[in-house]
Short mmCIF file of C-alpha atoms in Angstrom, two decimals:
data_model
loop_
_atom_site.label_atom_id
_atom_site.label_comp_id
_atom_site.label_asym_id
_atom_site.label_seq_id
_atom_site.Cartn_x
_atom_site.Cartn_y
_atom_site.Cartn_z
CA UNK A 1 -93.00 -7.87 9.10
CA UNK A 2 -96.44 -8.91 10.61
CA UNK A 3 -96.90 -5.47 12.21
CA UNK A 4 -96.20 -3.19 9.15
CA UNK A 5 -98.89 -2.25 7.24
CA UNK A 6 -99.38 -2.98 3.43
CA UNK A 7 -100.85 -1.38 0.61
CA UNK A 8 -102.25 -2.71 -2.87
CA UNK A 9 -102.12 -1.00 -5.59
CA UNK A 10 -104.95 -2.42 -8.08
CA UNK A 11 -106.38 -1.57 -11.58
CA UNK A 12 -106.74 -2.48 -15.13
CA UNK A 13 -103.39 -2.63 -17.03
CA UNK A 14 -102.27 0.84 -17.82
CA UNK A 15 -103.68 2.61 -15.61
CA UNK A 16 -100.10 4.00 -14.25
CA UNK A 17 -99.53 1.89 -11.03
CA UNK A 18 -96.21 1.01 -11.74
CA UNK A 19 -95.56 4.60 -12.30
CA UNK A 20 -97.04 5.51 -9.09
CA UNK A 21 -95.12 3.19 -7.25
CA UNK A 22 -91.80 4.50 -8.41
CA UNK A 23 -92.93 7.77 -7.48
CA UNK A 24 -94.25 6.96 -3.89
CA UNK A 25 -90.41 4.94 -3.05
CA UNK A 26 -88.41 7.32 -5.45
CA UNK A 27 -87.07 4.51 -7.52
CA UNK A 28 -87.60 3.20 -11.17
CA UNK A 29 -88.06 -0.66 -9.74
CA UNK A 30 -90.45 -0.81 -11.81
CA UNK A 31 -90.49 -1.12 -15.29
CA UNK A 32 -93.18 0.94 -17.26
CA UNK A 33 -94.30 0.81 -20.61
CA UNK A 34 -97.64 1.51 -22.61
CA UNK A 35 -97.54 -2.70 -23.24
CA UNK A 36 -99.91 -3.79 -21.30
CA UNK A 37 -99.26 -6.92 -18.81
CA UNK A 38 -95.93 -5.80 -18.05
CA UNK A 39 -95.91 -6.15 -14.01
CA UNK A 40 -97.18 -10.29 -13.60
CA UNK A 41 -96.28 -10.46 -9.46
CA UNK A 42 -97.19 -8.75 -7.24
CA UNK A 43 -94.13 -6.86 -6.12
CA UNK A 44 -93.38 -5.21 -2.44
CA UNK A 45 -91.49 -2.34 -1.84
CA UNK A 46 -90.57 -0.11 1.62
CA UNK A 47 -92.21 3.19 1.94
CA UNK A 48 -91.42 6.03 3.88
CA UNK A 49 -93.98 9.33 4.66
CA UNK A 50 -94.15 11.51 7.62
CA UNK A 51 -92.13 9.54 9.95
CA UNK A 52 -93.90 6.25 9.15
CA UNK A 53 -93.54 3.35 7.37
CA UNK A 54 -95.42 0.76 5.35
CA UNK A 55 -94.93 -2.06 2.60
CA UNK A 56 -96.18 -1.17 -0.94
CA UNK A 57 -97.45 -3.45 -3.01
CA UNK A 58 -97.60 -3.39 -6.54
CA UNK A 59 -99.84 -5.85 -8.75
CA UNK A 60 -100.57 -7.30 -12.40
CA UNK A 61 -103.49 -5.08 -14.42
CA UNK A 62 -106.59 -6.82 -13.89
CA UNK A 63 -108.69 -7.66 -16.85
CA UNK A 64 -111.80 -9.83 -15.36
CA UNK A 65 -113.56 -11.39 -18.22
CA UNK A 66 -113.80 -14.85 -19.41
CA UNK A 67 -111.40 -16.12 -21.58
CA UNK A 68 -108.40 -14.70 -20.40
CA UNK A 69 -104.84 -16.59 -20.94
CA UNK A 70 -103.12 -19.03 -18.04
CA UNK A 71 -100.74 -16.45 -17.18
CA UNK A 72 -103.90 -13.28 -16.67
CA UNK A 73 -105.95 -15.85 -15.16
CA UNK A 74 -102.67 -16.31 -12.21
CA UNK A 75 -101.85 -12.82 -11.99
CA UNK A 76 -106.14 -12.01 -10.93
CA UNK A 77 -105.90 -14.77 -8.65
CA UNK A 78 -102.55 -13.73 -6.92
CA UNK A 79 -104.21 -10.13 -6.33
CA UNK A 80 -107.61 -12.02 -4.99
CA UNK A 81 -105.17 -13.86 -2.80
CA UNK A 82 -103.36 -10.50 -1.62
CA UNK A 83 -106.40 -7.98 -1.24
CA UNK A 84 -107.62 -9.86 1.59
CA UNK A 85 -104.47 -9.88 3.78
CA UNK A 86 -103.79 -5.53 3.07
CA UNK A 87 -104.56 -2.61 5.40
CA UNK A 88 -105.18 -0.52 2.50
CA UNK A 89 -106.29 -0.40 -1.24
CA UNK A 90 -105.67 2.13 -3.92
CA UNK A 91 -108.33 1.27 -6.73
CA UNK A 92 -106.53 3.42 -9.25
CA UNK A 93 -108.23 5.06 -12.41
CA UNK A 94 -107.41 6.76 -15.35
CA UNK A 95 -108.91 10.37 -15.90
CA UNK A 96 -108.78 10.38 -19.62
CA UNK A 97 -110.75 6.82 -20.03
CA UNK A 98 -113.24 7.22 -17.09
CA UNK A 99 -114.53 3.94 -15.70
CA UNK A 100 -114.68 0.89 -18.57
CA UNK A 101 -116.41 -2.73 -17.84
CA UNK A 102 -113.28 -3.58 -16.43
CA UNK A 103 -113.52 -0.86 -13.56
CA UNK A 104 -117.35 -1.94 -12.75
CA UNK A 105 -115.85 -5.11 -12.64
CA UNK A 106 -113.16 -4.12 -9.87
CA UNK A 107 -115.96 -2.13 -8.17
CA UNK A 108 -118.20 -5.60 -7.24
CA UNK A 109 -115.43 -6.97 -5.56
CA UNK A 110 -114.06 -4.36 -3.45
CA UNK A 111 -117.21 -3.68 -2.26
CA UNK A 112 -117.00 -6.50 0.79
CA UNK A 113 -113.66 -4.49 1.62
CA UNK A 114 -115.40 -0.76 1.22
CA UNK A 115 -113.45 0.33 4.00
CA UNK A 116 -109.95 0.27 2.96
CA UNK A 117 -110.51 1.36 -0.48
CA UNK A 118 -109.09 4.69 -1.25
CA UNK A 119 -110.45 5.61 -5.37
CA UNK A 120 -107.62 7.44 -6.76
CA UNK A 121 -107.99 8.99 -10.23
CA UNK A 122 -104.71 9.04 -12.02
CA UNK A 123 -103.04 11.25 -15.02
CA UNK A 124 -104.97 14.48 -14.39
CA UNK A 125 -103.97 17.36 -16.19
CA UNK A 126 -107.20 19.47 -15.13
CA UNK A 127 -107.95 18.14 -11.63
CA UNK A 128 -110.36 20.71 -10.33
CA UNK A 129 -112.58 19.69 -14.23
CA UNK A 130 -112.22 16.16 -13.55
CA UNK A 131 -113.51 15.87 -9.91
CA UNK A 132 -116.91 18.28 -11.27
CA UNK A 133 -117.50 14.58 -12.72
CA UNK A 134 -120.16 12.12 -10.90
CA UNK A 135 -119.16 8.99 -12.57
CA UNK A 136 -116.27 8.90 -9.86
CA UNK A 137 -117.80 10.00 -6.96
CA UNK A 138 -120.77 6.99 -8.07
CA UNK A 139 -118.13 4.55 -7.30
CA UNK A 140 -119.07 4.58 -3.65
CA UNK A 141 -115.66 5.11 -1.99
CA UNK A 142 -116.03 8.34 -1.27
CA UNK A 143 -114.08 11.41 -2.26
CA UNK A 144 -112.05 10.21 -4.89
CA UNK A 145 -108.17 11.58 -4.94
CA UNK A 146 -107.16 13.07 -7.95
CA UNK A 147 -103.20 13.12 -9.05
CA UNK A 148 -100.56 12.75 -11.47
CA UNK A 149 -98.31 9.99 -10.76
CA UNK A 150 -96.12 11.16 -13.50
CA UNK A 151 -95.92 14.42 -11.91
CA UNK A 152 -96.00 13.88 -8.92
CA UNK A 153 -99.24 16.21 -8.67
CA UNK A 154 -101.61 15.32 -5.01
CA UNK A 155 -98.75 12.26 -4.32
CA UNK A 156 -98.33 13.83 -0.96
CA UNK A 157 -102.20 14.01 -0.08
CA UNK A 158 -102.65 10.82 -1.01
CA UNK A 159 -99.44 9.24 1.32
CA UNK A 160 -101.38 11.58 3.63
CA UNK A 161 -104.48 9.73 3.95
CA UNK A 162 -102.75 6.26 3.53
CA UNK A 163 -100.54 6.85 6.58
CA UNK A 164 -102.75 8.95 8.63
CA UNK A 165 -104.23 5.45 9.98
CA UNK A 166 -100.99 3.61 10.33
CA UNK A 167 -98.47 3.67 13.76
CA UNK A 168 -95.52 1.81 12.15
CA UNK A 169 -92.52 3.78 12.35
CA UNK A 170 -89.94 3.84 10.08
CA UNK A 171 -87.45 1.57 12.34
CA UNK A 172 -89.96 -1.19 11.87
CA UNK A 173 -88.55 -1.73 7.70
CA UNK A 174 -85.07 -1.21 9.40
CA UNK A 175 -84.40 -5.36 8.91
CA UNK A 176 -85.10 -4.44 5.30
CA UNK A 177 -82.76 -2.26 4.68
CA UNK A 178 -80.13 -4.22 6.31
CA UNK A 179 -81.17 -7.72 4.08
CA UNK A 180 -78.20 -9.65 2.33
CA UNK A 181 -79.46 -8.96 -1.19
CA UNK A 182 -79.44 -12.67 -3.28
CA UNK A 183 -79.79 -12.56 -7.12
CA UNK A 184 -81.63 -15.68 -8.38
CA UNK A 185 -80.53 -16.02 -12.20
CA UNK A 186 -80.13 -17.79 -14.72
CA UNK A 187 -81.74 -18.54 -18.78
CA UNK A 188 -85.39 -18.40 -18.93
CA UNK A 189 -87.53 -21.50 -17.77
CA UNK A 190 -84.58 -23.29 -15.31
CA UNK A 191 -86.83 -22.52 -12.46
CA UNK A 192 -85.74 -19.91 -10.77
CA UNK A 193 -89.54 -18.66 -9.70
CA UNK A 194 -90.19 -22.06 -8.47
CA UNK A 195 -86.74 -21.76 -6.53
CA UNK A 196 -87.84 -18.64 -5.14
CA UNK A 197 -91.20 -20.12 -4.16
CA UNK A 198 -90.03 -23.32 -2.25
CA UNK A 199 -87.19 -21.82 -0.32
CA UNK A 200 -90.06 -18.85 1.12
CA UNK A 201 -92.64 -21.55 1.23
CA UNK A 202 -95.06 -19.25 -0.72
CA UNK A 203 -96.55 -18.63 -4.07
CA UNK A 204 -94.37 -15.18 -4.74
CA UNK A 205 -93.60 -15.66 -8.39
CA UNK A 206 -95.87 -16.94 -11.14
CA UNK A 207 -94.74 -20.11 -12.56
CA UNK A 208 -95.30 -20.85 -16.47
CA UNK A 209 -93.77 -22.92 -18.95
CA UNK A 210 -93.73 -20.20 -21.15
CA UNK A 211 -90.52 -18.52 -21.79
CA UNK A 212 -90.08 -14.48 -20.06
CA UNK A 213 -93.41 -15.43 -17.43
CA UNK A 214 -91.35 -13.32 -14.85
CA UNK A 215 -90.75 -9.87 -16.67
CA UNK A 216 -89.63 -7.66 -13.50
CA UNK A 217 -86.96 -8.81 -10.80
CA UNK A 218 -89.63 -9.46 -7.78
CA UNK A 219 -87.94 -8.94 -4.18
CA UNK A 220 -89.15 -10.97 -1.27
CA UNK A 221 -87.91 -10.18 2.21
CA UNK A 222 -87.17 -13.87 3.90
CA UNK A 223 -86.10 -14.36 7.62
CA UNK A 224 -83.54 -17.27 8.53
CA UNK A 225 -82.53 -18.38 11.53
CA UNK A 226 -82.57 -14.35 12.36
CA UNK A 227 -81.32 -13.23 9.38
CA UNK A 228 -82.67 -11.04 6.89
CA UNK A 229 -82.68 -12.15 3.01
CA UNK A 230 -83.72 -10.19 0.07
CA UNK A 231 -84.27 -12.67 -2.58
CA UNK A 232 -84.20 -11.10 -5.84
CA UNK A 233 -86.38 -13.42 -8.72
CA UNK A 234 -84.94 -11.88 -12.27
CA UNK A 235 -86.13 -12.07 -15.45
CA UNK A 236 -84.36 -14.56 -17.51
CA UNK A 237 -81.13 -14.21 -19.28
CA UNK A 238 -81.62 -14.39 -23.15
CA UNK A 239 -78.80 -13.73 -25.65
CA UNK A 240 -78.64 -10.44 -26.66
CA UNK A 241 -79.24 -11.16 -30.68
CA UNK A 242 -82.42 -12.80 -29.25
CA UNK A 243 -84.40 -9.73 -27.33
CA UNK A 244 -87.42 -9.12 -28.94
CA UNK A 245 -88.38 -5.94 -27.89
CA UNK A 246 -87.88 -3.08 -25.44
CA UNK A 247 -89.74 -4.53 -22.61
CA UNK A 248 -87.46 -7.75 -22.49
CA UNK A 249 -84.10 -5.19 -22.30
CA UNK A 250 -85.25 -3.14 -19.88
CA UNK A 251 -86.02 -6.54 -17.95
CA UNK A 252 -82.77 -8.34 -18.68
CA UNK A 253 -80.86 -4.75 -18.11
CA UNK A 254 -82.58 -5.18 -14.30
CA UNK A 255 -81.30 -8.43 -14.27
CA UNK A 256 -77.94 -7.34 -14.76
CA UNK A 257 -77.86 -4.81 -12.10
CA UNK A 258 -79.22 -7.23 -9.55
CA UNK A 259 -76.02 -9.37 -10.31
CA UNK A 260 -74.26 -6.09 -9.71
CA UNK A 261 -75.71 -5.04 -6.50
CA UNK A 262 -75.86 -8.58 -5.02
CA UNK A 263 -74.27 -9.82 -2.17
CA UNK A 264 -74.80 -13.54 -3.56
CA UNK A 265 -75.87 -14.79 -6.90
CA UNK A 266 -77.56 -18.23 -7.10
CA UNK A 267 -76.97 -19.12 -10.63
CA UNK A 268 -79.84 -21.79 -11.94
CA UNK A 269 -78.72 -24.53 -14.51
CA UNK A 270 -81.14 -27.22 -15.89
CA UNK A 271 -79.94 -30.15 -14.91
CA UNK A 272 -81.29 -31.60 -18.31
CA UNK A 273 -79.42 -29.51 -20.38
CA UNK A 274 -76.52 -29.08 -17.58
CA UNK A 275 -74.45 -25.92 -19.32
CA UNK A 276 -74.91 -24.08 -22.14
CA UNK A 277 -73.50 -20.90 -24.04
CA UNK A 278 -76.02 -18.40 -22.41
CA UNK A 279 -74.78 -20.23 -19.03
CA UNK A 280 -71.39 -19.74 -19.14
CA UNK A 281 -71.89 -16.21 -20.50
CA UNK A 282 -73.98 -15.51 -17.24
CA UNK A 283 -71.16 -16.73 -15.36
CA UNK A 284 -69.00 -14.65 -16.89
CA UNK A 285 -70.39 -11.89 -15.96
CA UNK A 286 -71.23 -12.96 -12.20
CA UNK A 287 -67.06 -13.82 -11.93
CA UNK A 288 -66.93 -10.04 -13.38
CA UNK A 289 -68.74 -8.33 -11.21
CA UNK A 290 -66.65 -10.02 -8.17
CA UNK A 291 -69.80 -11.21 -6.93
CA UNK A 292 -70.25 -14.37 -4.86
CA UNK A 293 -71.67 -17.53 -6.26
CA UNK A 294 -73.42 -20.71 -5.94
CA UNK A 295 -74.47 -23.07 -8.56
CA UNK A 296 -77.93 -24.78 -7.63
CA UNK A 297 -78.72 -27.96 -10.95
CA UNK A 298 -82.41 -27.65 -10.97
CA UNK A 299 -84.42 -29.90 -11.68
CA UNK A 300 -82.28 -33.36 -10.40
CA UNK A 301 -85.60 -34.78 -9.76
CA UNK A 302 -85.91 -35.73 -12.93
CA UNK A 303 -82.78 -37.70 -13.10
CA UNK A 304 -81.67 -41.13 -12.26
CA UNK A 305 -79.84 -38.97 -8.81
CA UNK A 306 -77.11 -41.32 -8.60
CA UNK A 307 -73.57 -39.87 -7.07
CA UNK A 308 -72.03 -41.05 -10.14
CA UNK A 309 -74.50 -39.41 -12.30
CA UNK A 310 -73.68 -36.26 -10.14
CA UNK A 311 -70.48 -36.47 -10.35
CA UNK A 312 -70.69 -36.93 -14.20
CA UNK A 313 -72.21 -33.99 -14.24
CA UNK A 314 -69.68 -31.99 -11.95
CA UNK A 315 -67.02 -32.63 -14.09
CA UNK A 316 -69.42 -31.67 -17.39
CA UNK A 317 -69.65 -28.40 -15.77
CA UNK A 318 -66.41 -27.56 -14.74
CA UNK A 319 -65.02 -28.63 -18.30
CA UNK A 320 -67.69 -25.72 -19.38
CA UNK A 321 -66.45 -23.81 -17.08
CA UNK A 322 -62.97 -24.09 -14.93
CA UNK A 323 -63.50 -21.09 -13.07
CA UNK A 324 -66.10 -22.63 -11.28
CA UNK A 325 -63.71 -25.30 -8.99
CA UNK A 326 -63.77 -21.95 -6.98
CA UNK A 327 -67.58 -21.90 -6.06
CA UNK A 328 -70.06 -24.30 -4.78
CA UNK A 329 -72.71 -26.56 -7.16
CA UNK A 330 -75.44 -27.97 -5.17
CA UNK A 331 -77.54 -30.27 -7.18
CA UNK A 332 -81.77 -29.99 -6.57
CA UNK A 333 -85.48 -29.40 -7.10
CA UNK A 334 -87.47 -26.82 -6.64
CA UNK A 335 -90.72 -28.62 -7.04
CA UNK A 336 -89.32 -31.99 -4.39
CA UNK A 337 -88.06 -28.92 -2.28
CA UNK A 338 -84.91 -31.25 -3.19
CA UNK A 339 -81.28 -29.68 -1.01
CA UNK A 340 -83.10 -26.80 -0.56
CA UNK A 341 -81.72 -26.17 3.10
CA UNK A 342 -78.81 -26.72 2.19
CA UNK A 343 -78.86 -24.52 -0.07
CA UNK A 344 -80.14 -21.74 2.45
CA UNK A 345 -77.63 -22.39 4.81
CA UNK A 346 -74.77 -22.66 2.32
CA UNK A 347 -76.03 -19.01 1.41
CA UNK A 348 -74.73 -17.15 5.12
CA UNK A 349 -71.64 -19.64 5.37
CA UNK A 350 -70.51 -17.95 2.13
CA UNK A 351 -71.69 -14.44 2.75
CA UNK A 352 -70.03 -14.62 6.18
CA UNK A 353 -66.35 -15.98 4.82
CA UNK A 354 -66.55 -13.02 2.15
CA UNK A 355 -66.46 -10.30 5.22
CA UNK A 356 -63.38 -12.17 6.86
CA UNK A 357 -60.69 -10.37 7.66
CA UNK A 358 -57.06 -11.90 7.23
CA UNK A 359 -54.41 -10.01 8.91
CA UNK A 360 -51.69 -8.83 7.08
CA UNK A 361 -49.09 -10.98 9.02
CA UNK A 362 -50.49 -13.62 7.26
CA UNK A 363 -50.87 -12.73 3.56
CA UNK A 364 -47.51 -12.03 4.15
CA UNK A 365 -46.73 -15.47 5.11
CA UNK A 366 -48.53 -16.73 2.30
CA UNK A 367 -46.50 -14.16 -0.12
CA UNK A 368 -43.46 -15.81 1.31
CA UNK A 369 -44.41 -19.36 0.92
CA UNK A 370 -46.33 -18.89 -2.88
CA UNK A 371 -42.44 -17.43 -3.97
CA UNK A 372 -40.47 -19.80 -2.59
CA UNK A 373 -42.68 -22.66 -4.10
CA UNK A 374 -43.46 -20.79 -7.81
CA UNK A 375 -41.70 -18.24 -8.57
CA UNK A 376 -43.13 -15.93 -11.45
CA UNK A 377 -41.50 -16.37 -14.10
CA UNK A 378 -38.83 -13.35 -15.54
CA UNK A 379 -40.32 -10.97 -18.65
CA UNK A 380 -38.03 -9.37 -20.63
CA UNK A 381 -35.11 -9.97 -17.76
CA UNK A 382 -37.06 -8.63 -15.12
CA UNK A 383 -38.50 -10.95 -12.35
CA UNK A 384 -41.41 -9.69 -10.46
CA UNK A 385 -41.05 -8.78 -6.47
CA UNK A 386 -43.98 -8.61 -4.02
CA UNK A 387 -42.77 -6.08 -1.46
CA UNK A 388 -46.55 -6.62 0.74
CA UNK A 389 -50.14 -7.37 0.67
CA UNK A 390 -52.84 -5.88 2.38
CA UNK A 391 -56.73 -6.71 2.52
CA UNK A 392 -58.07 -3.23 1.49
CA UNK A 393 -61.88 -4.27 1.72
CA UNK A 394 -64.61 -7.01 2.53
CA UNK A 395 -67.39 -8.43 0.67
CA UNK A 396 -65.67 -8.98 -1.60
CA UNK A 397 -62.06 -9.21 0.42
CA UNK A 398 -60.14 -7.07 -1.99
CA UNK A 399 -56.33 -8.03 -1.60
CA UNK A 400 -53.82 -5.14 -2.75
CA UNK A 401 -50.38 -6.55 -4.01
CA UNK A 402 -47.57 -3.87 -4.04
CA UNK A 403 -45.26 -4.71 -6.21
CA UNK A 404 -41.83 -3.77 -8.43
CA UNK A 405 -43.63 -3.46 -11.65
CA UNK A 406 -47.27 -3.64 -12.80
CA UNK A 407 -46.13 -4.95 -16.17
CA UNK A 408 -44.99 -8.03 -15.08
CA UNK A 409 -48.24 -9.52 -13.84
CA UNK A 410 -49.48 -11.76 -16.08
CA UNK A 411 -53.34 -12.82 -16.28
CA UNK A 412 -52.07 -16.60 -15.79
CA UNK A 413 -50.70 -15.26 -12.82
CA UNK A 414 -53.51 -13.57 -11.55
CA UNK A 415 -55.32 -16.71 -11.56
CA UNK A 416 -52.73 -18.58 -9.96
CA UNK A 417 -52.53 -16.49 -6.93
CA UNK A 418 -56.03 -16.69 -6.41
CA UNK A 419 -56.29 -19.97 -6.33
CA UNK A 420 -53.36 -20.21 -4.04
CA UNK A 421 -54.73 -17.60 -1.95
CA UNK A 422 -58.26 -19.89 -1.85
CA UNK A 423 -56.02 -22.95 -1.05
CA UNK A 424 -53.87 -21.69 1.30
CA UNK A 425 -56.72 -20.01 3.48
CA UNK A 426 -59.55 -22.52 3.04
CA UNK A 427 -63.60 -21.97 3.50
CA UNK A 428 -63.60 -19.12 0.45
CA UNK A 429 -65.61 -21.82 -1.71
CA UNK A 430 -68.24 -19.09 -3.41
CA UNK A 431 -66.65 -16.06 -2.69
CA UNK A 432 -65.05 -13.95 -5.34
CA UNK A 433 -61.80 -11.99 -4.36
CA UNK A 434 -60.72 -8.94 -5.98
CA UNK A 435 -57.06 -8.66 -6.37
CA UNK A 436 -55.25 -5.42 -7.20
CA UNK A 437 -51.54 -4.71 -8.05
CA UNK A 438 -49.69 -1.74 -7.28
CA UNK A 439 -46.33 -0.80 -8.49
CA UNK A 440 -43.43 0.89 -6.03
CA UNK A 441 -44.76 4.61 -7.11
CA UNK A 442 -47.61 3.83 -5.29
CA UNK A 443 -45.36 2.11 -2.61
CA UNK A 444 -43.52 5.55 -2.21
CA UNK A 445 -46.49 7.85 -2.43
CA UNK A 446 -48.23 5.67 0.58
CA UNK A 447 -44.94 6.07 2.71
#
């Protein structure tokens, strides 16, 4: 990722660069909302223009005055910390407002990096009026840019300028693309920005004790052993009857659709308060979704770490929650960098077993030997027959059942073959399996 180049956005809060980094990738990652402080990290994204590539970085609103908070005070020092290391920066404006104290604030430090400062004046309903004005143009960074990032108005000559400079091609962000997505969740304040942090070795997440410090899932591309991560750092998982306001939905909705669209979820429980409703409800909805799982106990550091103690504590869980003897609980610390590789490791081991093939010969061995040991039991007079099974699909290995009758398939059933199907074929610790029936019809209608 060395040779691609990056860009920071920068600028007081509300000055639309969330909005104008969804429009420059053509997502909504971002959340916007007139709150200010909503983006806290600063957040990387792939861009594309003109045949090139580059890494866009989007930041916290910077306020600069004395006696701001903990949290405003880390989210200035993470953009110091970034500005030096970017090929570019957009110093973005707002027309309507014209530069504040903040902005002549901004100004005095980018001047020792004058050269990669683009000024970019945003929300401009009147360009051609606004630019007649000096104020910008006093700035010092030359011509400033003027656009609508709601719009979408002089987008395109801005990504012109940017990339005119840059040789990356878009192949270079083709690792990205191709990253195992891994959703780090879990209730607020378990630690899953400090996880994030210690298993990338770098400050990519603001940490806080207080509760909702990481409002926006933050994605951090991470290398191992050759292959490409995407760790995803979500917002934490509140009950429902406890959201307080828009901006916490729209942040816990985000969270849910990184579960979703994960290829692994790393659910974090405090190992002080082991499992909880909000827990189990998470877990719920991972086993759902059919998305692979490890459990990582945060926090173990601050226990007496004995394997009793652990084991205690296994068996606290899985009364909680029996549907987790199918996945993996590591016990850890983020802060003592505590099982943290293997934790990493434990990641591709279970990533790789959910794209394994099993050939049909075989699940139709195991049919064979699950019926002769247990049958299902007979509804209404009518005992169930397997006729095959097929794997359909990987990641997750979808298993498709034809059967006599669809009806006859109980959900204690279900269960049991997938735990047979687990035991029987071994190393599918973490990985969720998606089992679907299918009556003769369908049997006849394949033929």
């Amino acid at each position: 990722m060395s040779n691609v180049p990056k860009v920071l956005i920068i600028g007081r809060p509300n000055v639309g660069k969330s909005t104008l980094m969804n429009r420059i990738t053509e997502t909504r990652r971002s959340i916007t909302a007139e709150e200010s402080g909503v983006t806290r990290d600063i957040r990387e994204y792939p861009a594309f223009w003109n045949g090139k590539s580059f890494m866009l970085l989007d930041s916290g609103g910077l306020l600069l005055h004395k006696g701001v908070d903990d949290i405003q005070s880390k989210i200035e020092q993470r953009v110091f910390d970034t500005i030096e290391s970017v090929d570019k920066i957009v110093f973005l404006v707002d027309s309507r407002s014209g530069f504040t104290s903040v902005e002549d604030s901004i100004i005095k430090v980018l001047r020792t990096y004058q050269d990669k400062v683009l000024l970019v004046v945003n929300k401009c309903d009147n360009p051609a009026m606004m630019l007649e004005s000096q104020e910008f143009y006093k700035a010092g960074f030359g011509e400033p840019i003027a656009i609508s990032a709601m719009q979408g108005y002089g987008v395109a000559d801005l990504l012109d300028l940017l990339v005119n400079s840059f040789s990356s091609k878009e192949e270079a962000l083709g690792h990205y693309k191709d990253a195992r997505r891994i959703a780090i969740v879990g209730r607020p304040n378990v630690g899953k920005s400090s996880l994030l942090n210690a298993i990338v070795n770098e400050t990519k997440s603001i940490v806080h004790d207080m509760s909702g410090t990481t409002r926006d899932t933050v994605e951090v591309l991470y290398t191992y052993h050759g292959q490409d991560y995407l760790f995803l750092d979500t917002a934490g998982i509140r009950r429902r009857a406890k959201i307080r306001d828009t901006l916490e939905y729209f942040s816990i909705l985000r969270s849910d659709n990184s579960i979703a669209y994960a290829d692994l979820v790393i659910l974090v429980l405090d190992a002080t308060l082991l499992i909880t409703d909000q827990d189990k409800k998470i877990i719920n909805f991972v086993i759902e979704n059919k998305r692979n799982m490890i459990v990582f106990v945060n926090k173990w550091d601050t226990m007496e770490r004995s394997d009793m103690l652990r084991q205690d504590c296994t068996k606290l869980i899985l009364q909680g929650v029996p549907a987790l003897q199918a996945y993996p609980i590591l016990f850890g610390s983020a802060t003592e960098r505590l099982s943290l590789g293997k934790l990493v490791n434990l990641i591709g081991v279970v990533i790789d077993q959910s794209m394994r093939r099993v050939p049909t010969s075989d699940l139709n061995r195991f049919i064979e030997d699950v019926m002769l040991r247990q049958p299902p039991k007979s509804k209404k007079g009518k005992r169930l027959a397997v006729y095959y099974v097929t794997q359909a699909e990987v990641g997750p290995p979808t298993f498709v059942f034809f059967i006599n009758d669809t009806s006859l398939i109980s959900m204690a059933y279900r269960r049991f073959l997938e735990k047979q199907l687990r035991e029987f074929f071994g190393g599918l610790e973490g990985v969720a399996i998606r089992m679907k029936f299918k009556s003769k019809q369908h049997l006849r209608s394949s033929d």
